[in-house]
Short mmCIF file of C-alpha atoms in Angstrom, two decimals:
data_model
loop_
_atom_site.label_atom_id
_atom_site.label_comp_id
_atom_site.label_asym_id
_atom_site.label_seq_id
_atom_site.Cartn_x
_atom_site.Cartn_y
_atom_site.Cartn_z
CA UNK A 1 3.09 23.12 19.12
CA UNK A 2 5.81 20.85 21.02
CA UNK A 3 7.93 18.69 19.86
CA UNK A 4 6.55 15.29 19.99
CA UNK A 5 7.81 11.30 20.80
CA UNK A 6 6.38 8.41 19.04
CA UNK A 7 6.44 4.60 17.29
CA UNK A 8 6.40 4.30 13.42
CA UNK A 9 3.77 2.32 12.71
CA UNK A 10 4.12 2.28 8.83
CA UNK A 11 6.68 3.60 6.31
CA UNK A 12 4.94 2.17 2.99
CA UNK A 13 4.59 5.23 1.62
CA UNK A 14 7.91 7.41 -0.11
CA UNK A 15 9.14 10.05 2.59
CA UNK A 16 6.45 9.69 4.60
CA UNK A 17 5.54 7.52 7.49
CA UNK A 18 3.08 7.10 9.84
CA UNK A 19 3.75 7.83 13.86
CA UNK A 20 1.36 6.67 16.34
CA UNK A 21 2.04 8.87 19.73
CA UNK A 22 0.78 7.88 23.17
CA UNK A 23 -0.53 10.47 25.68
CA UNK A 24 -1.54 9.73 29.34
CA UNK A 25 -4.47 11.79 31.16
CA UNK A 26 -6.29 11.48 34.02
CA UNK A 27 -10.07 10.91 34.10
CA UNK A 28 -11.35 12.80 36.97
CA UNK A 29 -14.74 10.56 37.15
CA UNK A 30 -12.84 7.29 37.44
CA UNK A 31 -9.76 8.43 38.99
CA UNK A 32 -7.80 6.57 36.67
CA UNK A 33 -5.13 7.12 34.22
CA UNK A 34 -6.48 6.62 30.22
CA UNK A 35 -4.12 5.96 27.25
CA UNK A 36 -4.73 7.59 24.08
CA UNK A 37 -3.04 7.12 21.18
CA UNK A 38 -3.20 9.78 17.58
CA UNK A 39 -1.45 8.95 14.31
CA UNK A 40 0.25 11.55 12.50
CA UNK A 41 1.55 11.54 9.31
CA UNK A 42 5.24 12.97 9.37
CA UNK A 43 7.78 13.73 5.94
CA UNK A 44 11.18 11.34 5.72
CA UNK A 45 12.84 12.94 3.48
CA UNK A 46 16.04 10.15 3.46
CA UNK A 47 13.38 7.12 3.98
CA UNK A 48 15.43 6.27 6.88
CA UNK A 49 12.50 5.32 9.33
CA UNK A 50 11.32 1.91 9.48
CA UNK A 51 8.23 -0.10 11.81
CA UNK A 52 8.93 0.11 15.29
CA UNK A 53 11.91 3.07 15.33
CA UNK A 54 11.40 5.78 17.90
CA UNK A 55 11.22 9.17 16.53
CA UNK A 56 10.89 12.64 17.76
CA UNK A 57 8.61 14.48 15.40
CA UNK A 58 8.95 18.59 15.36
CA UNK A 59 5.74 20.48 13.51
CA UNK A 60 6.32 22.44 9.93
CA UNK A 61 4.55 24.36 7.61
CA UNK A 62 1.55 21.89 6.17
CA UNK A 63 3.62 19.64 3.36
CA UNK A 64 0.27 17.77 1.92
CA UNK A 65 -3.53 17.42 3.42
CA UNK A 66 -2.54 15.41 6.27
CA UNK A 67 1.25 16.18 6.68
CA UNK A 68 2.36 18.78 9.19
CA UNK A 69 5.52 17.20 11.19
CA UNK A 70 8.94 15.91 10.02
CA UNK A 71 10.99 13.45 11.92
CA UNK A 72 13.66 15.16 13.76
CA UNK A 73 15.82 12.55 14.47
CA UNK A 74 15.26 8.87 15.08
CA UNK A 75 15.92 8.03 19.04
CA UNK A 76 15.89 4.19 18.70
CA UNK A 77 16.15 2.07 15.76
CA UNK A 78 14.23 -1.09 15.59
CA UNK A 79 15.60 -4.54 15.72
CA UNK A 80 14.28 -6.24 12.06
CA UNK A 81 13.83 -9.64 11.95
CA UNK A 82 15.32 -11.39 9.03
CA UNK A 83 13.76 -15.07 8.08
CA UNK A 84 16.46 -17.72 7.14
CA UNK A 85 17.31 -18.34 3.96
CA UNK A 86 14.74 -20.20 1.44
CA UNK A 87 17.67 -22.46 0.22
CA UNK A 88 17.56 -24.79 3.11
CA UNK A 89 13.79 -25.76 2.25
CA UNK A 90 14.46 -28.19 -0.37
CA UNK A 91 17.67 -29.67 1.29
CA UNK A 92 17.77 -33.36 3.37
CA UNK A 93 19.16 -34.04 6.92
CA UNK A 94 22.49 -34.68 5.86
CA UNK A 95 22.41 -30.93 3.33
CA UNK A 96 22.06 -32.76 0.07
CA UNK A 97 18.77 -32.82 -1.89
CA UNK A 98 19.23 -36.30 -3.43
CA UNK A 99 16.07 -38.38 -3.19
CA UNK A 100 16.20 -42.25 -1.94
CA UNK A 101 16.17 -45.03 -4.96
#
Protein backbone atom coordinates (compact mmCIF):
# COMPACT_ATOMS: atom_id res chain seq x y z
CA UNK A 1 0.00 0.00 0.00
CA UNK A 2 0.82 3.86 -0.74
CA UNK A 3 1.16 6.37 1.28
CA UNK A 4 -2.00 8.21 1.64
CA UNK A 5 -3.41 12.21 2.01
CA UNK A 6 -6.35 13.06 4.04
CA UNK A 7 -8.67 15.47 6.57
CA UNK A 8 -8.99 14.50 10.31
CA UNK A 9 -12.31 14.29 10.89
CA UNK A 10 -12.16 13.35 14.67
CA UNK A 11 -9.39 13.06 17.30
CA UNK A 12 -11.74 12.15 20.43
CA UNK A 13 -10.19 9.21 20.98
CA UNK A 14 -6.28 8.93 22.82
CA UNK A 15 -3.62 8.44 19.91
CA UNK A 16 -5.92 7.77 17.52
CA UNK A 17 -7.88 9.77 15.07
CA UNK A 18 -10.03 9.39 12.42
CA UNK A 19 -8.93 10.43 8.56
CA UNK A 20 -11.47 10.69 5.97
CA UNK A 21 -9.49 10.42 2.39
CA UNK A 22 -11.00 11.49 -0.93
CA UNK A 23 -10.39 9.53 -4.16
CA UNK A 24 -11.55 10.62 -7.70
CA UNK A 25 -12.56 7.91 -10.49
CA UNK A 26 -14.12 7.97 -13.52
CA UNK A 27 -17.45 6.26 -14.24
CA UNK A 28 -17.24 4.95 -17.66
CA UNK A 29 -21.28 4.76 -18.03
CA UNK A 30 -21.76 8.43 -17.19
CA UNK A 31 -18.58 9.80 -18.28
CA UNK A 32 -18.22 11.64 -15.26
CA UNK A 33 -15.84 12.01 -12.50
CA UNK A 34 -17.32 10.41 -8.85
CA UNK A 35 -15.94 11.37 -5.39
CA UNK A 36 -15.52 8.83 -2.85
CA UNK A 37 -14.55 9.28 0.35
CA UNK A 38 -13.16 6.08 3.16
CA UNK A 39 -12.36 6.73 6.83
CA UNK A 40 -9.48 5.18 8.31
CA UNK A 41 -8.55 4.97 11.62
CA UNK A 42 -4.75 6.02 12.00
CA UNK A 43 -2.37 5.86 15.62
CA UNK A 44 -1.14 9.57 17.06
CA UNK A 45 1.10 8.63 19.18
CA UNK A 46 1.94 12.58 20.47
CA UNK A 47 -2.01 13.52 20.11
CA UNK A 48 -0.82 16.22 17.95
CA UNK A 49 -3.65 15.99 15.23
CA UNK A 50 -6.66 17.96 15.61
CA UNK A 51 -10.27 18.41 13.20
CA UNK A 52 -9.49 19.71 9.98
CA UNK A 53 -5.32 19.18 9.90
CA UNK A 54 -4.01 17.60 6.74
CA UNK A 55 -2.12 14.51 7.25
CA UNK A 56 -0.24 12.04 5.24
CA UNK A 57 -0.99 8.62 6.60
CA UNK A 58 1.78 5.67 5.80
CA UNK A 59 0.33 1.84 6.48
CA UNK A 60 1.89 -0.40 9.57
CA UNK A 61 1.59 -3.58 11.00
CA UNK A 62 -2.34 -3.85 12.31
CA UNK A 63 -2.13 -1.80 15.91
CA UNK A 64 -5.97 -2.74 17.01
CA UNK A 65 -9.16 -4.20 14.88
CA UNK A 66 -9.52 -1.24 12.82
CA UNK A 67 -6.03 0.47 13.03
CA UNK A 68 -3.50 -0.12 10.28
CA UNK A 69 -1.90 3.51 9.38
CA UNK A 70 -0.01 6.11 11.48
CA UNK A 71 0.17 9.72 10.64
CA UNK A 72 3.38 10.51 9.05
CA UNK A 73 3.52 13.94 9.40
CA UNK A 74 0.86 16.61 9.52
CA UNK A 75 0.98 18.82 6.07
CA UNK A 76 -1.39 21.63 7.25
CA UNK A 77 -2.56 22.50 10.57
CA UNK A 78 -6.01 23.76 11.05
CA UNK A 79 -7.02 27.21 11.98
CA UNK A 80 -9.20 26.64 15.58
CA UNK A 81 -11.63 28.94 16.34
CA UNK A 82 -11.60 30.24 19.83
CA UNK A 83 -15.10 31.87 21.23
CA UNK A 84 -14.60 35.15 23.27
CA UNK A 85 -14.40 35.15 26.61
CA UNK A 86 -17.64 34.33 28.90
CA UNK A 87 -16.72 37.36 31.17
CA UNK A 88 -18.15 39.95 28.92
CA UNK A 89 -21.75 38.26 29.18
CA UNK A 90 -22.77 39.71 32.36
CA UNK A 91 -21.08 43.18 31.76
CA UNK A 92 -23.19 46.67 30.63
CA UNK A 93 -22.40 49.06 27.67
CA UNK A 94 -20.18 51.14 29.52
CA UNK A 95 -18.03 47.48 31.07
CA UNK A 96 -19.52 47.68 34.52
CA UNK A 97 -22.21 45.24 35.73
CA UNK A 98 -24.01 47.69 38.06
CA UNK A 99 -27.77 47.54 37.65
CA UNK A 100 -29.99 50.93 37.35
CA UNK A 101 -31.80 52.12 40.84
Amino acid sequence: MKPVVGMVVSNKMQKSVVVAVDRLFHHKLYNRFVKRTSKFMAHDEQNQCNIGDRVRLDPSRPLSKRKHWVVAEILKKAKIYMPPSLSKVGSGPDGSSSSAS
